[in-house]
Tab-separated table of C-alpha atoms in Angstrom:
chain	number	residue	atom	x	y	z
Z	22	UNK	CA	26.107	11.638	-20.125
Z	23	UNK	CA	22.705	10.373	-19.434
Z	24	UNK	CA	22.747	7.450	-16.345
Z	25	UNK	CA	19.379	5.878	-15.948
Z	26	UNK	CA	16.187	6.547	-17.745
Z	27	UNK	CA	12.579	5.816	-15.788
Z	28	UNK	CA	10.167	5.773	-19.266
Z	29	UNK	CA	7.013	7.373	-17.790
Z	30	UNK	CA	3.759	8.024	-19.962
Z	31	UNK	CA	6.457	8.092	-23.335
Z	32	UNK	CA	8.564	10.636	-21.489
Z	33	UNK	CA	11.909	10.446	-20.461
Z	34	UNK	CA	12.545	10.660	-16.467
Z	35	UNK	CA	16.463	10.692	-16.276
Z	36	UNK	CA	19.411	11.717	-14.224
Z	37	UNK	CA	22.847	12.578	-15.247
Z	38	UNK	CA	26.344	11.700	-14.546
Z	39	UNK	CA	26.929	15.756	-13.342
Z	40	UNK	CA	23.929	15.121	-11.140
Z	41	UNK	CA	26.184	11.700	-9.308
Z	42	UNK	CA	29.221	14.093	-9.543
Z	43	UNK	CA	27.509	17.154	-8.165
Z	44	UNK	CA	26.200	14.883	-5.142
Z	45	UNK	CA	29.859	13.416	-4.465
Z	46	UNK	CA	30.871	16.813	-3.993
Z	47	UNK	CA	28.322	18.413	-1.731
Z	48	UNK	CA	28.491	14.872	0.220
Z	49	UNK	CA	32.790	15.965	0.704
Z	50	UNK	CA	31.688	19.160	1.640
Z	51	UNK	CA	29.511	18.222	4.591
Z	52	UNK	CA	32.268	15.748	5.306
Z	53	UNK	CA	34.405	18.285	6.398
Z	54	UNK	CA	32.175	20.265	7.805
Z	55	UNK	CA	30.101	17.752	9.991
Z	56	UNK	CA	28.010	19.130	13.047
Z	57	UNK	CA	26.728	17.411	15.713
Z	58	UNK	CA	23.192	16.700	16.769
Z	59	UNK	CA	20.894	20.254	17.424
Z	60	UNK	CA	24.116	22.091	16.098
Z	61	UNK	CA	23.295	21.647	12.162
Z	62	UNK	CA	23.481	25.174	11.265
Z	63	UNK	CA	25.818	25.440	8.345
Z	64	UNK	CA	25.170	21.820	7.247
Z	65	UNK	CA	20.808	23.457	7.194
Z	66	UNK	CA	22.480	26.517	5.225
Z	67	UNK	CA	24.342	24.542	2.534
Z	68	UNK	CA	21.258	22.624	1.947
Z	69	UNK	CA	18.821	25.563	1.734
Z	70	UNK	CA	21.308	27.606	-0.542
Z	71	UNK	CA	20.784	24.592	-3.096
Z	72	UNK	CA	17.055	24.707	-2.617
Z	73	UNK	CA	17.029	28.109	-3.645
Z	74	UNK	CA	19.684	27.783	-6.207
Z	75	UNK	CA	16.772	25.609	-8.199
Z	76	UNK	CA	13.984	27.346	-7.051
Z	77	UNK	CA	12.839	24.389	-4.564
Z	78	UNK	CA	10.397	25.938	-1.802
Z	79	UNK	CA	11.292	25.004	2.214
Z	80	UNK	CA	9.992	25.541	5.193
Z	81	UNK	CA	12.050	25.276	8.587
Z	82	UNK	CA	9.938	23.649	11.715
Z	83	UNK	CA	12.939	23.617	13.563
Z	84	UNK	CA	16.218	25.225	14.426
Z	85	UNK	CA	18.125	22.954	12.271
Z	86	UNK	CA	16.875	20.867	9.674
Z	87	UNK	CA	14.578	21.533	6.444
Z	88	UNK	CA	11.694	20.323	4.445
Z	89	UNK	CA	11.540	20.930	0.723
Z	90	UNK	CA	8.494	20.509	-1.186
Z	91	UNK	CA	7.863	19.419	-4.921
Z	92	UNK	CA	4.360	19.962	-6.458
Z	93	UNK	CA	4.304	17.821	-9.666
Z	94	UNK	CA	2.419	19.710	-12.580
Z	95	UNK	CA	-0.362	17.264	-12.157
Z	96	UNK	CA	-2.496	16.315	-8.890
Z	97	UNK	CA	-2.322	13.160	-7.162
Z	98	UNK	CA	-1.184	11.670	-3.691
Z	99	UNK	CA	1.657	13.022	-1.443
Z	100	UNK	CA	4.907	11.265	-0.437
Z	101	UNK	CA	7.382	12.116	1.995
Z	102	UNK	CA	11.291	10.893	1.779
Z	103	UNK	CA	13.682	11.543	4.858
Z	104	UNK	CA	17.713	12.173	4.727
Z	105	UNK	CA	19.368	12.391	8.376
Z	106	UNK	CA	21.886	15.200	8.382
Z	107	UNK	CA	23.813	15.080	11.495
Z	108	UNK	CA	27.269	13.580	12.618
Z	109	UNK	CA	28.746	11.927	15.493
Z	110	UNK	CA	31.437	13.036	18.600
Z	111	UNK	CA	34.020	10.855	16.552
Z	112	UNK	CA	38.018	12.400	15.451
Z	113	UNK	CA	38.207	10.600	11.799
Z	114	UNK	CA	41.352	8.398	11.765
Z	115	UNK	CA	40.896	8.397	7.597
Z	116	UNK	CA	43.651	10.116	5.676
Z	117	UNK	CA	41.767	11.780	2.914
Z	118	UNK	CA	41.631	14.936	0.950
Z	119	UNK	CA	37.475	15.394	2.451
Z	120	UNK	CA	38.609	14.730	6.229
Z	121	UNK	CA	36.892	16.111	8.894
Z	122	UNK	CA	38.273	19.559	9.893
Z	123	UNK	CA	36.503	19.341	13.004
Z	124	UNK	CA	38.704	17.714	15.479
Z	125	UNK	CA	36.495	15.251	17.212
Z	126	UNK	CA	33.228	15.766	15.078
Z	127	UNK	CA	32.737	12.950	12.334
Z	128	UNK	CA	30.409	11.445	9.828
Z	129	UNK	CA	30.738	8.355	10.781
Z	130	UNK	CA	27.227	6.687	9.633
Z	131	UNK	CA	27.348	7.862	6.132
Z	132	UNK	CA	24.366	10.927	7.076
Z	133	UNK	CA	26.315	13.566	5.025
Z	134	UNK	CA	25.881	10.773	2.035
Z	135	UNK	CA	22.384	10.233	2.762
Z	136	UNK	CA	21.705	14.517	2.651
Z	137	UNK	CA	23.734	14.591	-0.527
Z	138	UNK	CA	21.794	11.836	-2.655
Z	139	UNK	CA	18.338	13.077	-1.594
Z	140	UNK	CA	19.127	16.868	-2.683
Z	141	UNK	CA	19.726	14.816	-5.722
Z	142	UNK	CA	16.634	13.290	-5.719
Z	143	UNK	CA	15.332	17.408	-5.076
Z	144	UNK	CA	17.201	18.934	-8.095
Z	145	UNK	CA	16.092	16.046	-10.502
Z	146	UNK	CA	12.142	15.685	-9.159
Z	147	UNK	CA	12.194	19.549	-9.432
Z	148	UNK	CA	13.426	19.190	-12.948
Z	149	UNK	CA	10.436	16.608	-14.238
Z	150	UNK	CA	7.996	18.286	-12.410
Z	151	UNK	CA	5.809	17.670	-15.363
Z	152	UNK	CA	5.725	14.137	-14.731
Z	153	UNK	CA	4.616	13.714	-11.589
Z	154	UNK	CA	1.133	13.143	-10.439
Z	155	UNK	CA	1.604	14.795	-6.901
Z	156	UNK	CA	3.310	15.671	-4.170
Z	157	UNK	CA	7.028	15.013	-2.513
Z	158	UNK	CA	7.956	16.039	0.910
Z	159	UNK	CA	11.743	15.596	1.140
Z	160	UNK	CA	12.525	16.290	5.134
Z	161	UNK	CA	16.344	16.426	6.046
Z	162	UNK	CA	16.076	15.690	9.533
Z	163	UNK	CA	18.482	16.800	12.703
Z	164	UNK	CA	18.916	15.405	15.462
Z	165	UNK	CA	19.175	11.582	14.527
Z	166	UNK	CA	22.040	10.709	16.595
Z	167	UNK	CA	20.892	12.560	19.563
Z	168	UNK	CA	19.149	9.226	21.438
Z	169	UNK	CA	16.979	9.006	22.984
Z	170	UNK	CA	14.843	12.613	22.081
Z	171	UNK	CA	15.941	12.363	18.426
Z	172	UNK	CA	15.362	14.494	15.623
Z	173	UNK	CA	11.924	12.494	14.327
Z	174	UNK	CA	10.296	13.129	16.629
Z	175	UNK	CA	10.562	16.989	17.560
Z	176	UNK	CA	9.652	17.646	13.691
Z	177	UNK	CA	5.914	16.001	14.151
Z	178	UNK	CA	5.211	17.988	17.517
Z	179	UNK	CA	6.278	20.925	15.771
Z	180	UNK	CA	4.244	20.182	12.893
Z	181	UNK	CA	6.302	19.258	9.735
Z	182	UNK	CA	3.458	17.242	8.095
Z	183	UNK	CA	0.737	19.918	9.447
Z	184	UNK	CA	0.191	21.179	6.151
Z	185	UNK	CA	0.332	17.912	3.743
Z	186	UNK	CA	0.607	14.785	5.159
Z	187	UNK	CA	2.319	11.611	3.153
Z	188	UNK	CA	0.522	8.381	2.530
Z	189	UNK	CA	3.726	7.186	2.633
Z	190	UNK	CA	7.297	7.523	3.861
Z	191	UNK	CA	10.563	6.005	2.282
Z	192	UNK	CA	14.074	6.279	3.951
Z	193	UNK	CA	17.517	4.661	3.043
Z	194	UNK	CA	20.516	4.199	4.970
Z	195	UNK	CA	24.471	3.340	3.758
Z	196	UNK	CA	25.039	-0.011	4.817
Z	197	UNK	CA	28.505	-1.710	5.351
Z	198	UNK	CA	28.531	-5.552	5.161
Z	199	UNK	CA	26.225	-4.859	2.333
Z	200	UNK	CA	27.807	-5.930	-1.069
Z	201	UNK	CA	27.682	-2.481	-3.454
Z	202	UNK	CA	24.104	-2.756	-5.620
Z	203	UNK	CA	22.798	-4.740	-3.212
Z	204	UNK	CA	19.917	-3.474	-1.033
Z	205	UNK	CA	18.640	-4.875	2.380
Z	206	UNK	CA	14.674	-4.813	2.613
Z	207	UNK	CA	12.653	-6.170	4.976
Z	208	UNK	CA	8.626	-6.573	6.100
Z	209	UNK	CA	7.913	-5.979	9.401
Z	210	UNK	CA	11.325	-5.088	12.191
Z	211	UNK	CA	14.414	-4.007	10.730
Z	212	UNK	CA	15.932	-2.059	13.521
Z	213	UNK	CA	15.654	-2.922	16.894
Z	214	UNK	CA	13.893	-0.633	20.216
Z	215	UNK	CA	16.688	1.119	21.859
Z	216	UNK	CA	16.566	2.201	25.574
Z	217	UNK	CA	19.156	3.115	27.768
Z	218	UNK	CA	19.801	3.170	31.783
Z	219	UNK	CA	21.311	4.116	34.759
Z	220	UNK	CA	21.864	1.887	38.039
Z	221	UNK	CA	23.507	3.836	41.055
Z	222	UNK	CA	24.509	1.687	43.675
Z	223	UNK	CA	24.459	3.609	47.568
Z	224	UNK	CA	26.822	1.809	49.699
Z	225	UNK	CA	28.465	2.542	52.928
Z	226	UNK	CA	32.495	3.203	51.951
Z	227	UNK	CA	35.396	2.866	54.198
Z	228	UNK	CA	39.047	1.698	54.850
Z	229	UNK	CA	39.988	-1.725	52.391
Z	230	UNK	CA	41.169	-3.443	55.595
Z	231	UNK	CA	37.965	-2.901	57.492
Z	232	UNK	CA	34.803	-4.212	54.696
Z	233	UNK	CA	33.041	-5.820	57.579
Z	234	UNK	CA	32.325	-2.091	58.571
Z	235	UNK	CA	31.106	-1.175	54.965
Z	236	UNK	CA	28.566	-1.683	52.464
Z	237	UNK	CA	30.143	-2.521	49.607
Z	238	UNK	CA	28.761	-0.705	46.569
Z	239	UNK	CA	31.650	-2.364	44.349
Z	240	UNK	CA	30.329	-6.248	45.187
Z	241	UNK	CA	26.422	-4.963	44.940
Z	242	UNK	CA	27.182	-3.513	41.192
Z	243	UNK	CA	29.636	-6.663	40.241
Z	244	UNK	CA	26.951	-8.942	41.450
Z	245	UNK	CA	24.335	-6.781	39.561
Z	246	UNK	CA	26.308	-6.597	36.124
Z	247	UNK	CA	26.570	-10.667	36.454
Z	248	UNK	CA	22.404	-11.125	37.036
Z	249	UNK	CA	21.219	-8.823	34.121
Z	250	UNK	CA	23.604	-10.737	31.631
Z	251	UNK	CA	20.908	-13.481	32.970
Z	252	UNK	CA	17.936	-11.778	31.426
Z	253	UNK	CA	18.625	-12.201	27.407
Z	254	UNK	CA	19.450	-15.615	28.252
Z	255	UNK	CA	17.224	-16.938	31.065
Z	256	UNK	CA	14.092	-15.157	30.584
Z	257	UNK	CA	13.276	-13.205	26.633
Z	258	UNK	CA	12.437	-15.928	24.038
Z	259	UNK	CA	15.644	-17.066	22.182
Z	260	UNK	CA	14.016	-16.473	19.144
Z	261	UNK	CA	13.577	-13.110	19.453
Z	262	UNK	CA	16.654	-11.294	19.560
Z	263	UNK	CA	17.368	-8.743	22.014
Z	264	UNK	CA	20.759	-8.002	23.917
Z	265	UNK	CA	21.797	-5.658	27.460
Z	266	UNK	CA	25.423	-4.124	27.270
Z	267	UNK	CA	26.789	-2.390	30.125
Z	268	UNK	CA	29.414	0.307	28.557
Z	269	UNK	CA	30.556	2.367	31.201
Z	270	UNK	CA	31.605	1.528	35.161
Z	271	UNK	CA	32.644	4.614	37.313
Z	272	UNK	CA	33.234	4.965	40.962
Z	273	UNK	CA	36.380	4.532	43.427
Z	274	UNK	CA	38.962	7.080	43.683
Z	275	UNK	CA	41.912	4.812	45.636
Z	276	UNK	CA	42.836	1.037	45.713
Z	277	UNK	CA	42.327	1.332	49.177
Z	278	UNK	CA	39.525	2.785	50.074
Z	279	UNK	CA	36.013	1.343	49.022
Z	280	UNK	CA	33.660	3.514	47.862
Z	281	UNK	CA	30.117	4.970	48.594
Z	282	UNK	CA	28.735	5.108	45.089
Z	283	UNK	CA	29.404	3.170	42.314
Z	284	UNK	CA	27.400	3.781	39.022
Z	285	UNK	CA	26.635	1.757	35.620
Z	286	UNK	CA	25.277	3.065	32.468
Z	287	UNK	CA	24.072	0.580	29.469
Z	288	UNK	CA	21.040	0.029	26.930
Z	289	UNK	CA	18.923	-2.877	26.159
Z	290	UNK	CA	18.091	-3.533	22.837
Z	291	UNK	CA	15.093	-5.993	21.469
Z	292	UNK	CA	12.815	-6.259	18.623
Z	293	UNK	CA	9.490	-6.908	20.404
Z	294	UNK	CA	7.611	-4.656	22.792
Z	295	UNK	CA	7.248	-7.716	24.765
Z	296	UNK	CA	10.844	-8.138	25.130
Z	297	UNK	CA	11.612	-4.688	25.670
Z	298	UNK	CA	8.871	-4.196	28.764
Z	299	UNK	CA	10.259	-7.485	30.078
Z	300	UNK	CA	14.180	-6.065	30.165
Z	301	UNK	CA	13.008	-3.247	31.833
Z	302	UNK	CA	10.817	-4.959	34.340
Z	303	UNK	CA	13.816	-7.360	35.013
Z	304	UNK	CA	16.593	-4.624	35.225
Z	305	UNK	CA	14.809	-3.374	37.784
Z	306	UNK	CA	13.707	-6.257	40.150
Z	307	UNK	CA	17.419	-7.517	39.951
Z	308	UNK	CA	18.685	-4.103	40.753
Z	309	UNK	CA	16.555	-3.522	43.749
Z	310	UNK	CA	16.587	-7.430	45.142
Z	311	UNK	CA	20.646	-7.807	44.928
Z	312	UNK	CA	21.450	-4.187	46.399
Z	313	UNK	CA	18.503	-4.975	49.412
Z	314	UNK	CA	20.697	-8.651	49.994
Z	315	UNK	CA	23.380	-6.343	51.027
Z	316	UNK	CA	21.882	-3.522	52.390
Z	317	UNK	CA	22.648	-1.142	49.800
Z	318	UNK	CA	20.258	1.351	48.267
Z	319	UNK	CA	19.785	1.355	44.447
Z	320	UNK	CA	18.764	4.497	41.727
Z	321	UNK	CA	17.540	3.095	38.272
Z	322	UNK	CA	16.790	5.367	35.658
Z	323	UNK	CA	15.512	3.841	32.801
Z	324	UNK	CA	15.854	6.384	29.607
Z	325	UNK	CA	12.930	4.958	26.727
Z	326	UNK	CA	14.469	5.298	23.329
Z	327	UNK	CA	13.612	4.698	19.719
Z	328	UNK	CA	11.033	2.101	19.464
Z	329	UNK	CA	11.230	-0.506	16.874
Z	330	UNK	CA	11.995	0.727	13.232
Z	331	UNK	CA	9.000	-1.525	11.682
Z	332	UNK	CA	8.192	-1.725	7.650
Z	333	UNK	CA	5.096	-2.109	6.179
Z	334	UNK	CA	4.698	-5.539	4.592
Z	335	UNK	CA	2.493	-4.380	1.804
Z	336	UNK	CA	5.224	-1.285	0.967
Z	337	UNK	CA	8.027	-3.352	1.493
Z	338	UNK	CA	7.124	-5.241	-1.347
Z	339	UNK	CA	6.752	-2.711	-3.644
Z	340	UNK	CA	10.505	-1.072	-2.587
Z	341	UNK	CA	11.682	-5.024	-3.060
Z	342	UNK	CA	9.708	-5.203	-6.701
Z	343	UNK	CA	11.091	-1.355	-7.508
Z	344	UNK	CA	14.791	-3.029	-6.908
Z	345	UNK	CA	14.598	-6.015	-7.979
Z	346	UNK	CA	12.801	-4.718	-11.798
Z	347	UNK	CA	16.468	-2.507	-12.193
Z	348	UNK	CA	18.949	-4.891	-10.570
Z	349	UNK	CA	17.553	-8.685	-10.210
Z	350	UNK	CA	16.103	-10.755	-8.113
Z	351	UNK	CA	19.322	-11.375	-6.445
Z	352	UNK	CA	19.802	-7.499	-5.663
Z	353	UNK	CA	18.189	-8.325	-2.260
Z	354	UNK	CA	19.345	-10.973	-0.543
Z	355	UNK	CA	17.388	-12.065	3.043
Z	356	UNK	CA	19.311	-10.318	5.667
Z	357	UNK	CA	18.564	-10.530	10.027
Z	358	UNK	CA	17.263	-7.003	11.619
Z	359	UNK	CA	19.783	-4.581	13.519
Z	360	UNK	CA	19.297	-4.598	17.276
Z	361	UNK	CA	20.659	-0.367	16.507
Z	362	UNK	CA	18.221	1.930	17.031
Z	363	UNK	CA	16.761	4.379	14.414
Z	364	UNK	CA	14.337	7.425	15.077
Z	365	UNK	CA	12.893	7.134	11.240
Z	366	UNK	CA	10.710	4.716	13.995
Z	367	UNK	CA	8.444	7.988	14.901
Z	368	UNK	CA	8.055	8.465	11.720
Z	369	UNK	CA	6.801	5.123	11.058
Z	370	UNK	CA	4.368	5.063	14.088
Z	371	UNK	CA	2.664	7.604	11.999
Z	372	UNK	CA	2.539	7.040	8.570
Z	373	UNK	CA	3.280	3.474	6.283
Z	374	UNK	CA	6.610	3.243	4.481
Z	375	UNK	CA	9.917	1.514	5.048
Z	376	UNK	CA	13.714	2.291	5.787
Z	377	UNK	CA	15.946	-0.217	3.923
Z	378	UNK	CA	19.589	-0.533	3.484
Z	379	UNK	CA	22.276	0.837	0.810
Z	380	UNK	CA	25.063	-1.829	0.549
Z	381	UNK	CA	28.677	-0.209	-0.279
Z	382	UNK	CA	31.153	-3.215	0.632
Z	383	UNK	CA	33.246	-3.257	-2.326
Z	384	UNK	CA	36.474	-5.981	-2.348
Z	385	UNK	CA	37.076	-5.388	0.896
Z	386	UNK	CA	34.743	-5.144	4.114
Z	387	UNK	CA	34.090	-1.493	4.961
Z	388	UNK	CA	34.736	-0.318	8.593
Z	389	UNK	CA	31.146	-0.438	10.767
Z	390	UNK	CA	28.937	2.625	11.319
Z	391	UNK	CA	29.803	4.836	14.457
Z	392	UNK	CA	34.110	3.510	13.465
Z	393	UNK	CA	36.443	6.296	13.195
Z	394	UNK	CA	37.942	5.106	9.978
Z	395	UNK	CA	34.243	4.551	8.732
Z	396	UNK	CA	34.065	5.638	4.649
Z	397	UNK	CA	30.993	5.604	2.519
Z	398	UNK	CA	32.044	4.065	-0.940
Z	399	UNK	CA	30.773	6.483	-3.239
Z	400	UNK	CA	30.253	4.169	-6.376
Z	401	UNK	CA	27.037	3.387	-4.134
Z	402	UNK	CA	25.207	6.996	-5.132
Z	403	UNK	CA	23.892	5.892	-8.668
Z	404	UNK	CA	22.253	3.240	-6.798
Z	405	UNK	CA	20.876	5.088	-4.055
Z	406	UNK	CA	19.718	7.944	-5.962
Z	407	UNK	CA	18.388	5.789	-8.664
Z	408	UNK	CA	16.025	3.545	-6.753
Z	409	UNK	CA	15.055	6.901	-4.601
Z	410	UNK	CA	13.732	7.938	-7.945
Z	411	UNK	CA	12.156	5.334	-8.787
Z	412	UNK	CA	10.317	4.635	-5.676
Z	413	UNK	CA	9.095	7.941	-5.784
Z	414	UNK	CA	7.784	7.634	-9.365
Z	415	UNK	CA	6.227	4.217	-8.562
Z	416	UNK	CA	4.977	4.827	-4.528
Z	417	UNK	CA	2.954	8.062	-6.403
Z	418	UNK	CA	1.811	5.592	-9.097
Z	419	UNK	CA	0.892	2.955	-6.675
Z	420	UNK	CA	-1.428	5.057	-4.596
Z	421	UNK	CA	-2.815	7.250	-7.407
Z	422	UNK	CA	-4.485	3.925	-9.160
């Protein structure tokens, strides 16, 4: 049963409903088989076996991860799409017949979905190789979860656009809260700088009974916690959105003994490089003036992360146009940024393209990315593997005229 048809140059550019079933399947299979970030081994095998399976050429710049390559019949520009491929340190609370059979290993934001539909994309490009007036890089990316080295990154020092690099670069991400055939696109920010931190407070412990003879490092690091809340709301511009969340609190061993150390990791999230370098500025001239009040030394690691995942105006209009021409103008609705963090960023640094969203809410809200009952609703492939197609087609078209 024939799906969708893209009518290029009076030929025929279709997919088929064995190509959405074939996809659902692998997507299963690397549902129960997720592997965490740098460990992608099997999930890189499965992926290359297909690759070879329809004569699709790879090369491997990494441990884990792979980049196929498909030469349309005629010349013309070269395009790059990217599918993450790793999972999360999640157990899956879901009861279904796909469920993770690693016990604490999930994919819980929808990657094995994303690898699935673009091997799709592989098979069928590879299949109307005839009709394409260039070149498509397809690069299945490790390592996307693994914050704040990432996958993205690694693959350009090693080189995985050495040998043809993309005018452009497209990338699409499952999105719950995202009504099914509904896409979110957006010029400019659409996923926030993400850096994380350490703050270890030095105190002086001793006896509870007896504080006047300590340094308190459990005060310094409350007082600390209460002034960085301050920074979001006393000092980055309320119109540009940025947040600090503190997400783990250890030190103490006994109610009655105070403690020498006490130590607090969060992240700080922001849109802006202005706002980001002013968290980080702030984080630490709070840290070091409230733990010098009261005599306490003070350790702050900062940890830069993903920078801003920012679209290119002039492309993001052609993904919205490429959309809207299949599903309406009301197929994508204005939607804020994420303040989450993305390493498709690197990418972006270096070449134009844009990352937009996949909506799968159907009746019913779906469970958040990174949520151990987190499902991809896979009615949402024909969409996602259609408009991949399509903005391949058109992207080549776009820069060849």
């Amino acid at each position: 049963m024939e799906r969708f048809t893209i009518t290029k140059d009076e030929n025929n550019f279709t997919f088929l409903q064995e190509d959405i079933t074939s996809a659902i399947e692998f997507r299963r299979l690397l549902h129960q088989y997720p592997e965490l970030s740098g460990e992608e081994y099997q999930t890189t095998l499965h992926i290359k076996e297909v690759l070879e399976a329809h004569q699709i050429p790879y090369e491997s710049v990494l441990d884990t991860g792979v980049t196929a390559i498909i030469e349309g019949e005629l010349p013309g520009a070269t395009i790059a799409l990217r599918a993450d491929i790793d999972a999360l340190p999640i157990t899956e609370q879901n009861d279904v017949s796909y469920k993770s059979k690693h016990v604490g290993v999930m994919h819980a934001c929808g990657h094995d979905a994303h690898t699935a539909m673009m091997l799709a994309v592989c098979k069928i490009l590879k299949r109307h190789q005839h009709l394409i007036n260039g070149r498509v890089i397809i690069v299945f990316q490790p390592s996307e979860e693994d914050a704040p080295i990432g996958g993205a990154g690694p693959m350009l020092e090693a080189g995985v656009f050495d040998t043809y690099k993309p005018e452009a670069i497209f990338a699409q991400h499952v999105w719950p809260g995202l009504e099914l055939g509904k896409f979110g696109v957006m010029a400019g920010p659409i996923m926030g700088n993400s850096d994380r931190f350490k703050i270890t407070v030095k105190g002086k412990g001793g006896h509870a009974a007896q504080p006047h003879t300590t340094v308190d490092p459990v005060i310094v690091t409350n007082q600390i916690i209460t002034a960085i809340q301050s920074i979001v709301s006393r000092n980055v511009d309320p119109f540009d959105p940025a947040v600090i969340t503190i997400g783990q609190i250890n030190g103490g061993f006994a109610p009655n003994v105070i403690p020498d150390v006490v130590e607090l990791k969060g992240s700080m999230r922001s849109l802006s490089d202005a706002s980001r370098q002013l968290m980080k500025t702030r984080l630490l001239n709070i840290s070091n003036e409230i733990s010098d009040a009261h005599g306490a030394e003070v350790d702050v690691e900062i940890k830069t992360g993903y920078p801003a995942t920012v679209n290119d105006p002039e492309w993001a209009s052609v993904v919205r146009n490429v959309i809207q021409e299949s599903y309406g103008s009301t197929s994508v609705p204005t939607l804020r940024p994420s303040l989450a963090g993305e390493d498709f960023s690197k990418f972006l640094l270096e070449y134009p393209g844009v990352y937009y969203w996949l909506g799968i809410d159907e009746d019913e809200p779906s469970y958040p990315l990174h949520h151990p009952k987190f499902d991809v609703n896979e009615k949402a492939f024909e969409f996602g593997i259609d408009i991949l197609l399509k903005l391949t087609i058109s992207a080549l078209d776009q820069l060849n005229n």
